[in-house]
Coordinates of C-alpha atoms in Angstrom, one line a residue:
M468 CA 36.5 -10.7 -21.6
R469 CA 35.1 -13.9 -21.9
P470 CA 33.5 -15.2 -19.0
M471 CA 35.0 -18.9 -19.5
L472 CA 38.3 -17.7 -19.8
P473 CA 39.2 -17.4 -16.0
I474 CA 37.9 -21.0 -15.6
L475 CA 40.1 -22.4 -18.7
Y476 CA 43.3 -20.3 -17.1
L477 CA 42.6 -22.4 -13.7
L478 CA 42.7 -25.5 -15.5
I479 CA 45.1 -25.5 -17.2
S480 CA 47.5 -24.2 -14.1
Y481 CA 46.0 -26.9 -12.1
R482 CA 46.6 -29.6 -14.6
L483 CA 50.5 -28.4 -15.0
M484 CA 50.7 -28.5 -11.1
V485 CA 49.3 -32.1 -10.8
L486 CA 51.7 -33.3 -13.5
V487 CA 54.7 -31.7 -11.4
S488 CA 53.1 -32.7 -8.1
A489 CA 55.9 -35.5 -7.5
T490 CA 58.5 -32.7 -8.0
P491 CA 59.4 -29.7 -6.4
F492 CA 58.4 -27.3 -9.3
V493 CA 54.8 -27.3 -8.1
P494 CA 55.5 -23.5 -7.0
L495 CA 57.6 -22.8 -10.0
V496 CA 54.7 -23.5 -12.3
A497 CA 52.0 -21.8 -10.1
V498 CA 54.1 -18.7 -9.8
L499 CA 54.9 -18.6 -13.5
A500 CA 51.3 -19.4 -14.5
T501 CA 49.9 -16.4 -12.0
L502 CA 52.7 -14.6 -13.5
L503 CA 51.6 -14.7 -16.9
A504 CA 47.8 -14.4 -16.1
V505 CA 48.4 -11.5 -14.3
T506 CA 50.5 -9.9 -17.0
F507 CA 47.7 -10.2 -19.3
V508 CA 45.2 -8.4 -16.8
A509 CA 47.7 -5.5 -16.1
V510 CA 47.9 -5.1 -20.1
K511 CA 44.0 -5.1 -20.3
A512 CA 43.9 -3.0 -17.4
R513 CA 46.3 -0.3 -18.7
R514 CA 44.0 -0.1 -22.3
W515 CA 40.8 0.0 -19.9
F516 CA 41.7 2.7 -17.2
F517 CA 44.0 5.2 -19.0
P518 CA 44.5 7.4 -19.7
K519 CA 41.2 8.8 -18.3
H520 CA 38.7 6.6 -16.4
L521 CA 36.4 7.4 -13.1
E522 CA 38.2 4.3 -11.2
R523 CA 41.7 4.8 -12.7
S524 CA 43.1 4.1 -9.3
V525 CA 41.4 0.4 -9.6
G526 CA 43.6 0.3 -12.7
I527 CA 47.0 1.7 -10.9
A528 CA 46.4 -0.9 -8.3
I529 CA 46.4 -4.1 -10.8
L530 CA 49.6 -2.4 -12.4
L531 CA 50.9 -2.6 -8.8
F532 CA 49.9 -5.8 -8.2
A533 CA 51.2 -7.2 -11.2
S534 CA 54.7 -5.4 -10.5
G535 CA 54.5 -6.3 -7.0
L536 CA 54.6 -10.2 -8.1
W537 CA 57.4 -9.5 -10.9
I538 CA 59.6 -8.0 -8.6
N539 CA 59.0 -10.6 -5.9
F540 CA 59.9 -13.0 -8.6
T541 CA 63.1 -11.5 -9.7
L542 CA 64.3 -11.2 -6.4
T543 CA 64.3 -15.2 -5.8
F544 CA 67.1 -15.4 -8.4
F545 CA 69.2 -13.1 -6.6
P546 CA 70.6 -12.7 -2.8
H547 CA 69.3 -9.8 -1.2
P548 CA 68.8 -8.7 2.5
P549 CA 65.1 -8.7 4.0
E550 CA 64.5 -5.0 3.7
V551 CA 64.4 -5.5 -0.2
D552 CA 61.8 -7.8 -0.3
S553 CA 60.1 -5.6 2.2
A554 CA 60.1 -2.8 -0.3
A555 CA 58.9 -5.0 -3.0
N556 CA 55.7 -5.7 -0.9
L557 CA 54.9 -2.1 -0.5
T558 CA 53.3 -2.2 -4.1
L559 CA 50.9 -5.4 -2.9
T560 CA 50.0 -3.3 -0.1
A561 CA 49.0 -0.2 -2.5
F562 CA 47.2 -2.6 -4.0
L563 CA 44.8 -3.1 -1.2
I564 CA 44.7 0.1 -0.2
L565 CA 43.7 1.7 -3.2
T566 CA 41.1 -1.4 -3.6
A567 CA 40.0 -0.6 -0.2
I568 CA 39.2 3.1 -1.2
A569 CA 37.4 2.3 -4.0
F570 CA 34.8 0.2 -2.2
A571 CA 34.6 3.2 0.2
R572 CA 33.4 5.2 -2.2
L573 CA 30.8 2.6 -3.7
I574 CA 29.1 2.9 -0.2
D575 CA 26.4 5.5 0.7
W576 CA 27.9 6.9 3.8
S577 CA 25.1 9.7 4.1
S578 CA 22.6 7.1 4.2
I579 CA 24.6 5.0 6.7
R580 CA 25.0 7.9 9.3
H581 CA 21.0 7.5 9.6
A582 CA 20.7 3.7 10.6
R583 CA 22.1 3.0 14.1
L584 CA 22.2 -1.1 13.3
L585 CA 24.6 -0.4 10.3
Y586 CA 27.0 1.0 13.0
I587 CA 26.8 -2.0 15.3
D588 CA 26.9 -4.6 12.2
G589 CA 29.7 -2.4 10.9
V590 CA 31.5 -2.8 14.2
L591 CA 30.7 -6.9 14.3
L592 CA 32.1 -6.9 10.7
F593 CA 35.0 -5.4 11.6
G594 CA 35.8 -7.7 15.0
M595 CA 35.1 -10.8 12.5
V596 CA 37.8 -9.7 9.9
F597 CA 40.0 -8.6 12.8
V598 CA 39.8 -11.4 15.1
F599 CA 40.1 -13.8 12.4
G600 CA 42.9 -12.0 10.5
Y601 CA 44.7 -11.8 14.0
T602 CA 43.8 -15.6 14.9
V603 CA 45.1 -16.8 11.2
I604 CA 48.0 -14.8 10.5
L605 CA 48.5 -11.5 12.5
R606 CA 49.5 -13.6 15.6
H607 CA 52.1 -15.7 13.5
L608 CA 54.1 -12.4 12.1
P609 CA 56.3 -11.7 15.0
T610 CA 57.9 -15.0 14.8
F611 CA 57.8 -15.3 10.7
A612 CA 59.6 -11.9 10.0
R613 CA 63.3 -11.6 9.6
S614 CA 63.7 -8.2 10.5
D615 CA 61.6 -5.5 12.1
I616 CA 61.3 -3.7 8.9
E617 CA 60.1 -7.0 7.5
F618 CA 57.8 -7.1 10.6
V619 CA 56.3 -3.7 9.7
V620 CA 55.8 -4.2 6.6
M621 CA 53.9 -7.5 6.6
L622 CA 51.8 -5.8 9.5
G623 CA 51.0 -3.0 7.2
Y624 CA 49.8 -5.8 4.5
A625 CA 47.8 -7.7 6.9
I626 CA 46.4 -4.5 8.2
S627 CA 45.6 -3.1 4.6
F628 CA 44.1 -6.5 4.0
I629 CA 41.6 -6.2 6.5
A630 CA 40.4 -2.5 5.9
Q631 CA 39.8 -3.8 2.0
L632 CA 38.0 -7.0 3.7
F633 CA 35.8 -4.7 5.9
F634 CA 34.6 -2.1 3.3
F635 CA 34.0 -5.1 1.0
L636 CA 31.5 -6.7 3.9
I637 CA 30.0 -3.3 4.7
L638 CA 29.6 -2.7 0.8
Y639 CA 28.0 -6.4 0.5
A640 CA 25.7 -5.8 3.4
T641 CA 24.4 -2.6 2.2
G642 CA 23.9 -3.5 -1.5
L643 CA 25.4 -5.0 -4.3
R644 CA 21.9 -6.9 -5.4
G645 CA 21.7 -7.5 -9.2
L646 CA 23.7 -9.5 -12.0
A647 CA 26.1 -6.8 -12.4
H648 CA 27.4 -6.6 -8.9
R649 CA 27.9 -10.6 -8.8
R650 CA 31.1 -10.2 -10.6
L651 CA 32.6 -8.1 -7.8
I652 CA 31.3 -10.6 -5.1
R653 CA 33.0 -13.5 -7.1
A654 CA 36.4 -11.4 -7.4
M655 CA 36.4 -10.6 -3.7
M656 CA 35.4 -14.2 -2.8
V657 CA 38.3 -15.4 -4.4
F658 CA 40.9 -12.9 -3.5
I659 CA 40.0 -13.6 0.2
L660 CA 40.2 -17.3 -0.3
A661 CA 44.0 -17.0 -1.9
N662 CA 44.9 -14.7 0.6
F663 CA 44.1 -16.3 3.6
G664 CA 45.0 -19.6 1.9
Y665 CA 48.1 -18.3 0.6
Y666 CA 49.7 -16.7 3.9
T667 CA 48.0 -19.2 6.3
F668 CA 50.6 -22.1 4.7
F669 CA 53.1 -19.5 3.7
I670 CA 53.9 -18.1 6.9
R671 CA 54.1 -21.7 8.2
D672 CA 56.6 -22.6 5.5
E673 CA 54.5 -25.0 3.6
L674 CA 55.1 -23.3 0.4
T675 CA 53.6 -26.2 -1.9
F676 CA 50.3 -25.9 0.0
A677 CA 50.5 -21.9 -0.5
A678 CA 51.5 -22.1 -4.2
C679 CA 48.1 -23.9 -5.0
F680 CA 46.2 -20.8 -4.0
F681 CA 48.4 -18.7 -6.2
P682 CA 46.4 -19.0 -9.5
L683 CA 43.5 -17.7 -7.7
Y684 CA 45.1 -14.2 -7.4
A685 CA 45.1 -13.5 -11.5
V686 CA 41.1 -14.8 -11.6
S687 CA 40.6 -12.0 -8.9
L688 CA 42.2 -9.5 -10.6
H689 CA 40.5 -10.4 -13.9
E690 CA 36.7 -10.2 -12.3
L691 CA 37.8 -7.1 -10.5
A692 CA 39.1 -5.1 -13.8
V693 CA 36.1 -6.4 -15.5
Y694 CA 33.7 -5.1 -13.2
F695 CA 35.2 -1.6 -12.5
K696 CA 35.8 -1.1 -16.5
D697 CA 32.2 0.2 -16.3
V698 CA 31.8 2.7 -13.4
P699 CA 29.0 0.6 -11.3
P700 CA 26.5 3.1 -9.4
K701 CA 26.8 3.7 -6.0
Q702 CA 24.5 1.3 -4.0
P703 CA 22.2 3.1 -1.6
A704 CA 21.8 2.2 1.9
R705 CA 18.9 0.7 3.7
D706 CA 17.5 1.7 6.7
R707 CA 18.6 -1.6 7.8
L708 CA 21.4 -4.1 6.3
G709 CA 20.7 -5.4 2.9
R710 CA 21.8 -8.7 4.2
P711 CA 20.9 -9.1 7.9
Y712 CA 22.5 -12.5 8.2
L713 CA 25.4 -11.4 7.7
P714 CA 26.4 -10.1 11.3
Y715 CA 25.1 -13.4 12.3
I716 CA 27.6 -15.3 10.3
S717 CA 30.2 -12.9 11.6
L718 CA 29.3 -13.8 15.2
L719 CA 29.7 -17.2 14.7
V720 CA 33.2 -17.2 12.7
L721 CA 34.5 -15.2 15.5
L722 CA 33.4 -17.9 18.4
T723 CA 34.4 -20.6 16.4
G724 CA 38.0 -18.9 15.5
I725 CA 38.7 -17.8 19.4
T726 CA 37.2 -21.4 21.0
F727 CA 39.0 -24.1 18.6
L728 CA 42.1 -21.5 17.8
P729 CA 45.1 -21.3 20.1
M730 CA 44.7 -17.7 22.0
A731 CA 46.0 -15.9 25.2
Q732 CA 43.5 -15.9 27.8
D733 CA 43.9 -12.5 28.5
V734 CA 42.4 -11.8 24.8
Y735 CA 40.3 -14.4 24.7
F736 CA 37.7 -13.3 27.4
P737 CA 37.8 -9.8 26.8
T738 CA 37.0 -10.7 23.1
L739 CA 34.5 -12.6 24.1
I740 CA 32.9 -10.2 26.5
I741 CA 33.2 -7.4 23.9
L742 CA 31.6 -9.8 21.2
F743 CA 28.6 -10.7 23.0
S744 CA 28.3 -7.2 24.3
L745 CA 27.8 -6.1 20.7
F746 CA 25.4 -8.9 19.8
M747 CA 23.1 -7.9 22.8
F748 CA 23.1 -4.1 21.7
R749 CA 22.3 -4.9 17.9
Q750 CA 19.6 -7.3 19.7
F751 CA 18.3 -4.4 21.5
F752 CA 18.3 -1.8 19.0
S753 CA 17.0 -4.0 16.3
E754 CA 13.8 -4.9 18.7
R755 CA 13.5 -1.3 19.2
L756 CA 13.7 -0.5 15.4
N757 CA 11.3 -3.5 15.0
R758 CA 8.8 -2.3 17.4
Q759 CA 8.8 1.3 16.0
L760 CA 8.2 0.3 12.4
L761 CA 5.5 -1.8 13.6
T762 CA 4.0 0.9 15.3
E763 CA 4.4 2.9 12.2
L764 CA 2.8 0.3 10.0
E765 CA 0.1 -0.1 12.5
T766 CA -0.5 3.9 12.1
F767 CA 0.1 3.9 8.3
E768 CA -2.5 1.1 8.2
V769 CA -5.1 2.6 10.3
D770 CA -4.7 6.0 8.4
L771 CA -4.5 3.9 5.3
T772 CA -8.4 2.6 6.3
H773 CA -9.5 5.9 7.1
R774 CA -8.4 7.4 4.1
I775 CA -9.9 4.2 1.8
D776 CA -13.2 4.6 4.2
R777 CA -13.3 8.4 3.5
H778 CA -12.8 8.1 -0.1
T779 CA -15.3 5.2 -0.8
A780 CA -17.8 6.9 0.9
Q781 CA -16.9 10.3 -1.3
L782 CA -17.3 8.0 -4.2
E783 CA -20.4 6.5 -3.1
L784 CA -21.8 9.9 -2.4
R785 CA -20.2 11.1 -5.6
K786 CA -22.2 8.4 -7.6
E787 CA -25.5 8.9 -5.7
E788 CA -25.4 12.6 -7.2
Y789 CA -24.5 11.6 -10.2
R790 CA -27.6 8.8 -10.1
R791 CA -30.1 11.8 -8.8
L792 CA -28.6 14.2 -11.5
F793 CA -29.1 11.5 -14.1
L794 CA -32.5 10.5 -13.0
A795 CA -34.1 14.0 -11.9
H796 CA -32.7 16.0 -14.8
P797 CA -35.1 18.0 -16.5
Q798 CA -33.6 17.7 -20.2
P799 CA -33.2 14.6 -21.8
I800 CA -29.6 12.6 -20.9
V801 CA -28.5 9.6 -23.1
R802 CA -25.7 7.6 -22.0
F803 CA -23.6 6.0 -25.1
D804 CA -20.7 3.8 -25.2
G805 CA -18.1 4.7 -27.5
N806 CA -19.4 3.3 -30.4
G807 CA -22.4 5.1 -30.3
H808 CA -24.7 2.6 -29.1
E809 CA -27.3 3.8 -26.5
K810 CA -26.9 2.2 -23.1
A811 CA -29.6 4.4 -20.9
M812 CA -31.7 7.0 -20.9
N813 CA -33.2 9.2 -18.2
P814 CA -36.8 9.8 -17.7
A815 CA -36.7 12.9 -19.4
A816 CA -35.5 11.4 -22.6
E817 CA -37.7 8.5 -22.5
L818 CA -40.6 11.0 -22.3
Y819 CA -38.9 13.0 -25.2
F820 CA -38.3 9.9 -27.2
P821 CA -41.6 7.9 -26.9
H822 CA -40.3 5.3 -29.1
G823 CA -37.4 4.5 -26.7
Y824 CA -34.6 5.0 -28.8
V825 CA -32.9 8.3 -30.4
P826 CA -33.3 9.0 -33.7
D827 CA -30.7 7.5 -36.0
A828 CA -30.1 11.1 -38.0
L829 CA -29.2 12.4 -34.5
V830 CA -27.1 9.4 -33.8
D831 CA -25.0 10.0 -36.7
Q832 CA -24.2 13.2 -35.7
L833 CA -23.6 12.4 -32.3
I834 CA -21.0 9.9 -33.3
V835 CA -19.4 12.4 -35.4
A836 CA -18.9 14.8 -32.0
F837 CA -17.3 11.9 -30.0
L838 CA -14.6 12.3 -32.4
K839 CA -14.5 16.1 -31.5
L840 CA -13.8 15.2 -27.6
E841 CA -10.1 15.1 -28.6
T842 CA -9.9 18.5 -29.9
G843 CA -11.7 19.9 -26.5
E844 CA -15.3 20.6 -27.7
K845 CA -17.9 19.2 -25.4
Q846 CA -20.6 21.5 -26.4
L847 CA -22.1 21.6 -30.1
L848 CA -25.1 22.5 -32.0
M849 CA -26.4 19.9 -34.2
R850 CA -28.2 20.5 -37.3
P851 CA -31.9 20.1 -37.6
V852 CA -33.2 16.6 -36.6
D853 CA -36.7 15.9 -37.7
G854 CA -37.5 20.0 -37.7
R855 CA -35.6 19.9 -33.9
T856 CA -32.5 21.7 -33.4
F857 CA -30.4 20.4 -30.4
E858 CA -27.7 21.7 -28.2
V859 CA -25.6 18.9 -27.2
T860 CA -23.3 18.8 -24.1
L861 CA -20.8 15.6 -23.9
I862 CA -19.7 14.4 -20.2
P863 CA -17.3 11.6 -20.5
I864 CA -17.1 9.2 -17.7
P865 CA -13.8 9.1 -15.9
G866 CA -12.0 5.8 -16.4
E867 CA -14.5 4.6 -18.9
S868 CA -15.0 5.1 -22.9
D869 CA -19.0 5.8 -21.9
L870 CA -19.9 9.4 -22.1
Y871 CA -23.2 11.0 -20.7
V872 CA -25.3 13.1 -23.6
I873 CA -27.1 16.2 -22.6
L874 CA -29.6 17.2 -25.3
S875 CA -31.3 20.9 -24.9
D876 CA -34.1 21.2 -27.6
L877 CA -33.6 24.7 -28.9
T878 CA -36.3 24.5 -31.5
E879 CA -38.7 26.9 -29.7
A880 CA -36.1 29.0 -28.6
L881 CA -34.6 29.4 -32.0
S882 CA -37.9 30.1 -33.5
Q883 CA -39.0 32.9 -30.7
E884 CA -35.5 34.2 -31.7
K885 CA -36.5 34.6 -35.3
W886 CA -39.5 35.9 -34.7
L887 CA -38.0 38.7 -32.6
Q888 CA -35.8 39.4 -35.1
E889 CA -38.5 39.4 -37.8
L890 CA -40.1 41.8 -35.3
G891 CA -37.6 44.0 -35.2
Y892 CA -37.4 44.5 -39.0
H893 CA -41.1 44.5 -39.6
D894 CA -44.5 46.3 -38.5
A895 CA -46.4 44.4 -36.2
L896 CA -49.8 46.3 -37.6
T897 CA -49.3 45.7 -41.6
A898 CA -46.5 42.8 -41.5
L899 CA -44.8 44.9 -43.8
P900 CA -40.9 45.3 -43.3
N901 CA -40.2 48.7 -41.4
R902 CA -37.9 51.6 -42.0
R903 CA -34.8 49.8 -40.3
Y904 CA -35.2 46.6 -42.8
F905 CA -35.8 48.6 -45.8
E906 CA -33.0 51.0 -45.5
D907 CA -30.6 47.8 -44.8
H908 CA -31.8 45.7 -47.7
L909 CA -32.2 48.8 -50.3
G910 CA -28.9 49.9 -49.6
S911 CA -27.3 46.3 -50.0
Q912 CA -29.1 45.9 -53.5
L913 CA -28.8 49.5 -55.2
A914 CA -25.1 48.4 -55.9
T915 CA -26.9 45.4 -58.2
L916 CA -29.1 48.0 -60.3
T917 CA -28.8 50.0 -63.5
E918 CA -32.2 51.8 -62.6
G919 CA -35.2 52.2 -60.1
S920 CA -37.5 54.1 -58.4
L921 CA -38.4 55.0 -54.9
L922 CA -42.2 55.9 -54.3
F923 CA -43.3 57.8 -51.0
I924 CA -47.0 57.3 -50.5
D925 CA -48.8 59.3 -47.9
L926 CA -53.0 59.2 -47.3
D927 CA -54.7 62.0 -47.7
G928 CA -57.6 62.4 -45.0
F929 CA -56.2 59.5 -42.7
K930 CA -56.9 61.6 -39.4
Q931 CA -60.4 62.2 -40.0
I932 CA -61.0 58.5 -40.3
N933 CA -59.7 57.8 -37.1
D934 CA -61.6 60.6 -35.6
C935 CA -65.0 59.6 -37.3
Y936 CA -64.8 55.5 -37.1
G937 CA -62.3 55.1 -34.6
H938 CA -58.7 53.6 -34.5
D939 CA -59.9 50.2 -35.4
A940 CA -61.5 51.2 -38.9
G941 CA -58.0 53.4 -39.1
D942 CA -55.9 50.0 -38.2
Y943 CA -58.0 48.3 -40.9
V944 CA -57.2 50.8 -43.6
L945 CA -53.6 50.6 -43.1
Q946 CA -53.8 47.0 -43.2
E947 CA -55.5 47.1 -46.5
T948 CA -53.5 49.7 -47.8
A949 CA -50.5 47.3 -47.3
R950 CA -52.1 44.3 -49.2
R951 CA -52.7 46.6 -52.1
L952 CA -49.4 48.1 -52.2
Q953 CA -48.1 44.7 -52.6
L954 CA -50.4 43.4 -55.4
D955 CA -48.2 44.1 -58.7
L956 CA -45.1 43.6 -56.9
T957 CA -41.9 41.3 -58.4
H958 CA -39.6 39.6 -56.0
D959 CA -36.8 42.4 -56.6
D960 CA -39.4 44.9 -55.5
L961 CA -40.0 45.9 -52.2
A962 CA -42.9 47.8 -49.9
A963 CA -42.4 49.0 -46.3
R964 CA -44.3 51.1 -43.6
L965 CA -42.1 54.0 -42.3
G966 CA -45.0 54.7 -39.9
G967 CA -48.5 56.4 -39.2
D968 CA -49.8 56.6 -42.6
E969 CA -46.8 57.1 -44.5
F970 CA -45.6 53.8 -47.2
I971 CA -42.7 53.5 -49.2
V972 CA -42.2 51.2 -52.3
F973 CA -39.0 50.7 -54.1
L974 CA -39.6 49.2 -57.6
A975 CA -36.6 47.8 -59.8
S976 CA -37.8 49.1 -62.6
H977 CA -37.6 51.5 -65.6
R978 CA -39.9 54.8 -65.7
A979 CA -42.1 53.6 -67.7
G980 CA -42.9 50.5 -65.4
T981 CA -43.1 52.8 -62.5
I982 CA -45.6 55.2 -64.3
I983 CA -47.5 52.2 -64.5
Y984 CA -47.3 50.8 -60.7
A985 CA -48.2 54.3 -60.0
E986 CA -51.2 54.7 -62.0
N987 CA -52.4 51.3 -60.9
L988 CA -52.0 52.0 -57.5
L989 CA -54.3 55.1 -57.5
L990 CA -56.8 52.9 -58.9
R991 CA -56.8 50.5 -56.3
L992 CA -56.6 53.2 -53.2
N993 CA -59.3 55.3 -54.8
N994 CA -61.5 52.0 -54.4
P995 CA -63.5 52.1 -50.9
F996 CA -62.4 50.4 -47.8
F997 CA -65.5 48.4 -46.4
F998 CA -65.0 48.3 -42.7
G999 CA -68.0 46.3 -41.9
A1000 CA -71.1 48.2 -43.4
I1001 CA -68.9 51.7 -43.5
A1002 CA -67.4 52.2 -46.9
I1003 CA -64.4 54.7 -46.0
H1004 CA -62.6 56.6 -48.7
V1005 CA -59.2 58.0 -48.8
T1006 CA -56.7 59.2 -51.7
P1007 CA -52.6 58.8 -51.8
S1008 CA -50.3 61.5 -52.5
I1009 CA -47.3 59.8 -54.5
G1010 CA -43.7 61.4 -54.8
I1011 CA -41.1 59.5 -56.9
A1012 CA -37.5 59.5 -56.9
R1013 CA -35.5 57.9 -59.5
Y1014 CA -32.2 56.1 -59.1
P1015 CA -29.6 56.9 -60.1
E1016 CA -30.3 60.4 -61.5
D1017 CA -31.8 61.9 -57.9
G1018 CA -29.4 59.6 -55.4
R1019 CA -27.8 56.8 -55.1
T1020 CA -28.1 56.2 -51.7
T1021 CA -31.3 55.0 -49.8
S1022 CA -31.3 58.5 -47.6
L1023 CA -31.2 60.5 -50.7
L1024 CA -33.9 58.9 -52.3
L1025 CA -35.8 59.1 -49.7
I1026 CA -35.5 63.0 -49.4
C1027 CA -36.1 63.2 -52.9
A1028 CA -39.2 61.0 -53.1
D1029 CA -40.6 62.5 -49.7
E1030 CA -40.2 66.2 -51.3
A1031 CA -41.9 65.3 -54.5
M1032 CA -44.7 63.7 -52.5
Y1033 CA -45.0 67.0 -50.1
T1034 CA -45.4 68.9 -53.7
V1035 CA -48.3 66.5 -54.8
K1036 CA -49.8 67.0 -50.9
Q1037 CA -49.7 70.9 -51.2
E1038 CA -51.0 71.4 -54.8
E1039 CA -53.4 68.5 -55.6
K1040 CA -53.1 65.3 -53.8
N1041 CA -54.9 62.2 -55.1
A1042 CA -51.6 62.1 -57.8
Y1043 CA -48.0 61.2 -58.3
R1044 CA -45.2 63.0 -59.3
F1045 CA -41.2 62.3 -59.9
K1046 CA -38.8 64.6 -58.6

């Protein structure tokens, strides 16, 4: 429905009423305009609220109101007893009851039960509505009603209207904020004005003035239907009234009503006493609640202050800890921003980087590492930079884009690790590979070769050298033997020391090449070993196993070569023999 439609309707209706103001047809024009508009709203409500809607009762109420107006209008053309009017007016009473129930459903009663001020404010609102309704309408009903039945029906209508108004005021007092609820407020304000205005003049038999309020009913129904078409959310009650000024306005209206309108003395003074008592009770509980809230606020402020002081102290302590850690950490720490620009260094970093800046090659790798923070990687191993390898730990600074970078120089540790690894594969005395390395290396190499020879070499008479000249002389002979073994080897060949005076050599060569190497080796090892002024002589016994004829694995080749060497040692020495 367009917002301007109700305004346009009122302008047309009151314009027509002004045009016939000099005639007795003002009530008829007002009724006809209202009936047409109410029928229009009823058709809309029938479409909006049926067949299923959460607020279907509001649609029923609007249809009942429209039906009641049409019935009353139709009855004016036929003679009938007062009881028929009373029966027709029951539809209007049902409209008030259903809308009052709809308002009550919107109130958050569970929250109201926890607020004592709302109880008192509710009583004050009810008192205002009841006294005002009694002063303006109810007290005139006995003289206006034409029969007891009509009096009861009119009394029921008045009480239903008071109930509707009461629930709306409670709803208004506890919520109805925002643009979405202005339509309901507007609808009820127009309905209250129409109802009080119409019945104030109607019961005094001033129909022309009463008719001036009649078109307002259609506007009220229209706004009510549009509001409940989209089911509004329930408004939560506050600890205090959402509009605390409403009880004071209620009291002022009540005082005005009972003071300036005629009222019996036996009603006036009790009403006045009750109202002021309620007002004093409200002030008492309001003051008590304010003191309680003030105490809670003071307690909260003290607690908040303590929390802030405690967290501030913890923050300062944390900052001091970070500062000391940054300054005293033995490893270099550099602070970078998110773009990889260096911002600060700790003393260890200043000593480590004497030029006062991190090398560009390392910064480039760090920028790449920063991007990996999103994947959760905070500890990385950098590629060598200027011959140095770093383990990098990234520590993001909370709430900032900066981060700390801890640099651990692993160069020496990696070198030592490499040396230890080599030590495990090499003989410490001769620097030749040991048996473990020889077997591992040859085992993987054999699969790539078509032929080869494994030489098992044992030095004859080596024990006498240790006995005669000492272990230093023996060590020298072993070292020199290792050197002579490697003189004719290619990069595909491999020499190793098994232990003691035993050596092995693998030649990736054919049989003829093996014979040449063996004969040359005999000649070299038969040359004397000069240890100072001493000339030491040793001879070798060499056993040779051929690959793949004598074996396809390192173990088999060693066994065969050892057997061949043993045969040489037993029979002739200082010679070589194939298996």
